[in-house]
CSV table of C-alpha atoms in Angstrom, one decimal:
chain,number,residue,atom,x,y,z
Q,1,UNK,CA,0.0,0.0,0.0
Q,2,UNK,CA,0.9,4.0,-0.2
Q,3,UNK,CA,0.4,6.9,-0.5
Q,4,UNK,CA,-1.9,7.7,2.2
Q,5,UNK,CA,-1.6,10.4,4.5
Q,6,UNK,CA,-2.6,10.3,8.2
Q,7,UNK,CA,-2.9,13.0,11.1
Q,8,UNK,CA,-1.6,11.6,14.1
Q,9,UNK,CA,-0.5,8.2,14.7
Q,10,UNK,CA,0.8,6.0,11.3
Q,11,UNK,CA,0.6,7.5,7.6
Q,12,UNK,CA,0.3,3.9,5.9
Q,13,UNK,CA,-0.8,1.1,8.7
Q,14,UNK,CA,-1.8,2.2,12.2
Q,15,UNK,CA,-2.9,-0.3,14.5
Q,16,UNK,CA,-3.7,-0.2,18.0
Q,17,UNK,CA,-5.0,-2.4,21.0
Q,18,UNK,CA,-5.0,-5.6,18.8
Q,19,UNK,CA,-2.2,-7.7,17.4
Q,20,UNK,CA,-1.2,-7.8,14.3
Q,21,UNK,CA,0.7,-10.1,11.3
Q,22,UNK,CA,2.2,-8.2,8.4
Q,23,UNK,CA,3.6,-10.2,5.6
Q,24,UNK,CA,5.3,-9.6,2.2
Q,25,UNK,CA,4.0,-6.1,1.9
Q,26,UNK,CA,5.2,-3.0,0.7
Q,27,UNK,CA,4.2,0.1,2.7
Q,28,UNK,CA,5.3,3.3,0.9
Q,29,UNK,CA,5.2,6.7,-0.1
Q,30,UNK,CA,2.9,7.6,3.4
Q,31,UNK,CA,3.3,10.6,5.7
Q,32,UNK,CA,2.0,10.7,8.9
Q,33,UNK,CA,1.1,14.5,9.9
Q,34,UNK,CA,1.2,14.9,14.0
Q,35,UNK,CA,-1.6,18.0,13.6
Q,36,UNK,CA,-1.1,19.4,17.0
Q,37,UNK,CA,-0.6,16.0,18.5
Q,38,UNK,CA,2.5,15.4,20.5
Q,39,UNK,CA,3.8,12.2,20.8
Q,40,UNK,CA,5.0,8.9,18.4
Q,41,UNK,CA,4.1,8.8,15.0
Q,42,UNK,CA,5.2,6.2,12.2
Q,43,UNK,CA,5.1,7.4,8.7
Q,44,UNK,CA,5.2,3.8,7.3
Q,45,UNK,CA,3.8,2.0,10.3
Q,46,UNK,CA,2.7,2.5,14.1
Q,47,UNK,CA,2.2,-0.1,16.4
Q,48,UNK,CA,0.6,1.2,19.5
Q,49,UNK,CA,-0.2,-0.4,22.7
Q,50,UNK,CA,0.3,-3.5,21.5
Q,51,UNK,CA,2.7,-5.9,19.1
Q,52,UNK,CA,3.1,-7.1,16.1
Q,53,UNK,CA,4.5,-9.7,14.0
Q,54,UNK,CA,6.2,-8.1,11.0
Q,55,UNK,CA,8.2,-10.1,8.3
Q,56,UNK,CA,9.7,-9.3,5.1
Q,57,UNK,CA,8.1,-6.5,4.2
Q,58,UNK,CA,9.7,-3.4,2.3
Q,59,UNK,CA,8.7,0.2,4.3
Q,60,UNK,CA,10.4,2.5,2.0
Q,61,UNK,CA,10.0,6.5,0.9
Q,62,UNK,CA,7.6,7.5,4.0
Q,63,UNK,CA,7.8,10.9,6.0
Q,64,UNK,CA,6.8,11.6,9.7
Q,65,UNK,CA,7.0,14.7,11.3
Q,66,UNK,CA,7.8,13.4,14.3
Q,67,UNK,CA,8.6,10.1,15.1
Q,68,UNK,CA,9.9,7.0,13.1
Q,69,UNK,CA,9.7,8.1,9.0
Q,70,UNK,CA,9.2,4.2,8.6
Q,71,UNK,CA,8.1,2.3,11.6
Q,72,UNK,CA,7.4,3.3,15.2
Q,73,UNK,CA,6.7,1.2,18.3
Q,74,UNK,CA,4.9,2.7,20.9
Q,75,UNK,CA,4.4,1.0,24.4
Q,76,UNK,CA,5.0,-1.9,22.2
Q,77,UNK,CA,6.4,-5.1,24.5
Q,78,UNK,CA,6.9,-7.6,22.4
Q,79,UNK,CA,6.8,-7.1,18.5
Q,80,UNK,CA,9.0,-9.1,16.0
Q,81,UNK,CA,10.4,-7.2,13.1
Q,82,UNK,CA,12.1,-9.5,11.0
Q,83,UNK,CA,13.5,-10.0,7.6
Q,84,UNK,CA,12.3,-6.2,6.1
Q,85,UNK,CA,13.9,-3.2,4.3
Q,86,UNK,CA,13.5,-0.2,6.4
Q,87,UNK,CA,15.1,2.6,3.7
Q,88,UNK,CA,14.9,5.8,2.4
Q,89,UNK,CA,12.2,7.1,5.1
Q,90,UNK,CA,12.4,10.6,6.6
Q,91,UNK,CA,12.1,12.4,10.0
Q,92,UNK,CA,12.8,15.9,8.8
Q,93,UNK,CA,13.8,18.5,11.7
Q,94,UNK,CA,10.8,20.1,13.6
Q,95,UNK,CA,10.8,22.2,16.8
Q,96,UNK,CA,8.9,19.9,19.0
Q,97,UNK,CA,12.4,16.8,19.1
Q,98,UNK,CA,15.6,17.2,19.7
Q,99,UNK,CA,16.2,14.2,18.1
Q,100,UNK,CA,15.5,12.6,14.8
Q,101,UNK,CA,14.3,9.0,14.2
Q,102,UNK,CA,14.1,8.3,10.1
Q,103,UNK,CA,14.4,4.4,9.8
Q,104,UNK,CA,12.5,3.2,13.4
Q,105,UNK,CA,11.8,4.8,16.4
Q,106,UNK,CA,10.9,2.8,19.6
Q,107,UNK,CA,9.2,4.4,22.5
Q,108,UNK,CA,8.7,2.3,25.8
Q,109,UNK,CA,8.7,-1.4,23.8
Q,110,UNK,CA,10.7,-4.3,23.7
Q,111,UNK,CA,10.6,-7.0,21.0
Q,112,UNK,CA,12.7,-8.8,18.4
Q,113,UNK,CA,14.7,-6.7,15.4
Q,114,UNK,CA,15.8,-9.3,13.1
Q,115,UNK,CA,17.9,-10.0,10.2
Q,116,UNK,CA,16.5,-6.4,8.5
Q,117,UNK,CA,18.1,-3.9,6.9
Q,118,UNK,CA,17.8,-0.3,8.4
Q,119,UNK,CA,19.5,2.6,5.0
Q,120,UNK,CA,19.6,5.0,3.6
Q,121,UNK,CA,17.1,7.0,6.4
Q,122,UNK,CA,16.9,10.7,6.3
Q,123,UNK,CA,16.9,11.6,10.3
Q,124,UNK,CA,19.1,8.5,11.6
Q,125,UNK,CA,18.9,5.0,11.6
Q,126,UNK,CA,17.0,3.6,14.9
Q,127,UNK,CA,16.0,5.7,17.7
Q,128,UNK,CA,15.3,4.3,21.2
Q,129,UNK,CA,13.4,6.1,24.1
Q,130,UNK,CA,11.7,6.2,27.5
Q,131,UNK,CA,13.3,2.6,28.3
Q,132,UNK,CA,13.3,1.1,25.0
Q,133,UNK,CA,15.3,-2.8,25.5
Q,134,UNK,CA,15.2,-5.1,22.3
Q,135,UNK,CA,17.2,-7.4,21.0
Q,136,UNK,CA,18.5,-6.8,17.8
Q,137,UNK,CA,19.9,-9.5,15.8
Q,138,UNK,CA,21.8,-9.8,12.6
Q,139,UNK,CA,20.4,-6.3,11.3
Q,140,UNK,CA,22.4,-3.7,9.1
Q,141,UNK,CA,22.3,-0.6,10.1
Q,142,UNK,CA,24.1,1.7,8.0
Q,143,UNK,CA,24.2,5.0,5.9
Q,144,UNK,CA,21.6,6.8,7.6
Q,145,UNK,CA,21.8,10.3,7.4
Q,146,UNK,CA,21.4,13.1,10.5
Q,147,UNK,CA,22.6,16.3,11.7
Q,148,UNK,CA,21.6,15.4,15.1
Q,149,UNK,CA,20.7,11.7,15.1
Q,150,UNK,CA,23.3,8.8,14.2
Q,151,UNK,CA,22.7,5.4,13.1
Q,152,UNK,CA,21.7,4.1,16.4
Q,153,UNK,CA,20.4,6.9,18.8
Q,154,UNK,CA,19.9,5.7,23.2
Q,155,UNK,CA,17.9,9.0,24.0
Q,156,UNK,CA,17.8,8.2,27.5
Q,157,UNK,CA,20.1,6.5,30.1
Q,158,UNK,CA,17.1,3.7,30.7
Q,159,UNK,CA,17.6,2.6,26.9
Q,160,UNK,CA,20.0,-0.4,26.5
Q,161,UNK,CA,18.8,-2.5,23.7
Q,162,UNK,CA,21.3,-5.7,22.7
Q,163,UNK,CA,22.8,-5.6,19.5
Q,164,UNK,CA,24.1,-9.0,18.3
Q,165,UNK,CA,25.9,-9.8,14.9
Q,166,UNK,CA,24.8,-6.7,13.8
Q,167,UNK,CA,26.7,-5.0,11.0
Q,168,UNK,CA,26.7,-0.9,12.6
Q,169,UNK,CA,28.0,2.1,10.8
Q,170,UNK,CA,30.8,3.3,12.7
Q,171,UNK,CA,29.8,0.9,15.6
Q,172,UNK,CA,29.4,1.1,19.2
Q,173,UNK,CA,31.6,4.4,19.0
Q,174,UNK,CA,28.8,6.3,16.7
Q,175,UNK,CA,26.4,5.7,19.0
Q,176,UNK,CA,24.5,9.0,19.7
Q,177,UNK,CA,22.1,10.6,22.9
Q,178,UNK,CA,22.1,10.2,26.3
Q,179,UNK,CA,22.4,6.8,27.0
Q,180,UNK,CA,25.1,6.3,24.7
Q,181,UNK,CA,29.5,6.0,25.7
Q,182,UNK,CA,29.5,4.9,29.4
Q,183,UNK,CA,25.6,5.0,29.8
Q,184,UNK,CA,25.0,2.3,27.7
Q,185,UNK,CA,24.9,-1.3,29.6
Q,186,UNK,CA,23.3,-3.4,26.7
Q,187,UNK,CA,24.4,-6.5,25.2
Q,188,UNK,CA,26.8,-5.7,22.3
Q,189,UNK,CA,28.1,-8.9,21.1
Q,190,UNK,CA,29.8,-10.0,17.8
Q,191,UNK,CA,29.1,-7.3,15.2
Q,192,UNK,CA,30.9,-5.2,13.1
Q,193,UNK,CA,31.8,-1.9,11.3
Q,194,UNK,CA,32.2,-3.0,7.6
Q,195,UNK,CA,30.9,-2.1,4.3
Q,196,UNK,CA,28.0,-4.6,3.7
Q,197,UNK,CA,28.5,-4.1,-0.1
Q,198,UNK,CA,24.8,-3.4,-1.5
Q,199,UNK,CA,24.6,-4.2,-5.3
Q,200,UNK,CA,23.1,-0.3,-6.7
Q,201,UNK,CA,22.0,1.3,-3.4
Q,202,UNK,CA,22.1,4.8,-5.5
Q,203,UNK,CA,18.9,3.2,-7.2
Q,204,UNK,CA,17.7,1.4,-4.6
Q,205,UNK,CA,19.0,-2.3,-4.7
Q,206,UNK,CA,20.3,-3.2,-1.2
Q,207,UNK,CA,20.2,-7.2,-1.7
Q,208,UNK,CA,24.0,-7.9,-1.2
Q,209,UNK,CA,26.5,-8.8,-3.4
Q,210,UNK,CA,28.3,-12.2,-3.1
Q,211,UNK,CA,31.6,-10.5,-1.6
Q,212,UNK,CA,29.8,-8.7,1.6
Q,213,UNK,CA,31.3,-9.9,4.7
């Protein structure tokens, strides 16, 4: 689906108090337009006060003004991303956050991240807040572009997701907000900080080549 536009909570998919399966979908092209309200927004998806199971599923060229740009989980405690392209979604600057969330933005949840591919963002990678602690498994994070926000952003010292086998832009070093440096007391086991060789990523293919590590 795309192009819709939504004021408040999710541009494309917005679900709330029930659970959810998403599969093989495409979610694009969405904005999701706060409209006076203050508080997480997903351009591509939002999962609110509840989880969600969502797996292989490309959330691509979505905007929200504040939140994730692709998908935000809100008081979410145990969703499973797995197996998606999270690229080329926006978080543009706005006065009401300090910080910017492009690719995903959790607030209060928990879950599963796994083997996705976070790029190419316009506002920072992943964001984390208000004791945000996933696990986050065999996910690239990487070229996702900020000012303010970096790949991964720890907002507050509560926010100490684990990050295993990971492949991370500038790794544990890049980390950016409050929690991150000596605040952060997550799991980070086994990744690394090397090029994960997309085949065209300036036109939008980031299936790997046979060389990436």
């Amino acid at each position: 689906g795309g192009g819709g536009t939504l004021d408040n909570l999710g541009g494309g998919i917005a679900i709330s108090g029930a659970h959810a399966v998403i599969s093989n979908s495409t979610i694009r092209n969405n904005l999701a337009d706060e409209n006076g309200y203050y508080g997480p927004v997903g351009g591509g998806i939002i999962v609110n006060e509840t989880s969600a199971i969502i797996t292989d599923c490309d959330i691509i060229n979505n905007t929200a003004r504040d939140g994730g740009g692709g998908i935000c989980l809100a008081w979410s405690p145990s969703s499973i991303i797995k197996g998606c392209l999270i690229a080329n979604n926006i978080q543009p600057p706005n006065t009401q956050n300090v910080w910017e969330m492009g690719g995903l933005f959790l607030y209060n949840s928990f879950g599963f991240l796994i083997n996705n591919t976070i790029t190419n963002n316009q506002g920072g990678g992943i964001g984390f807040m208000e004791n945000s602690n996933p696990d986050l498994i065999n996910n690239i994070i990487w070229g996702n572009e900020s000012t303010i926000s970096h790949n991964v952003t720890l907002v507050g010292m509560n926010d100490d997701p684990n990050f295993k086998y990971c492949d991370i832009k500038d790794g544990l070093e890049g980390f950016s907000g409050d929690g991150a440096g000596s605040n952060f007391y997550g799991l980070y086991e086994n990744n690394i900080d090397v090029d994960p060789l997309y085949i065209d990523p300036e036109n939008g293919d980031f299936h790997l080549t046979e060389n990436s590590p």
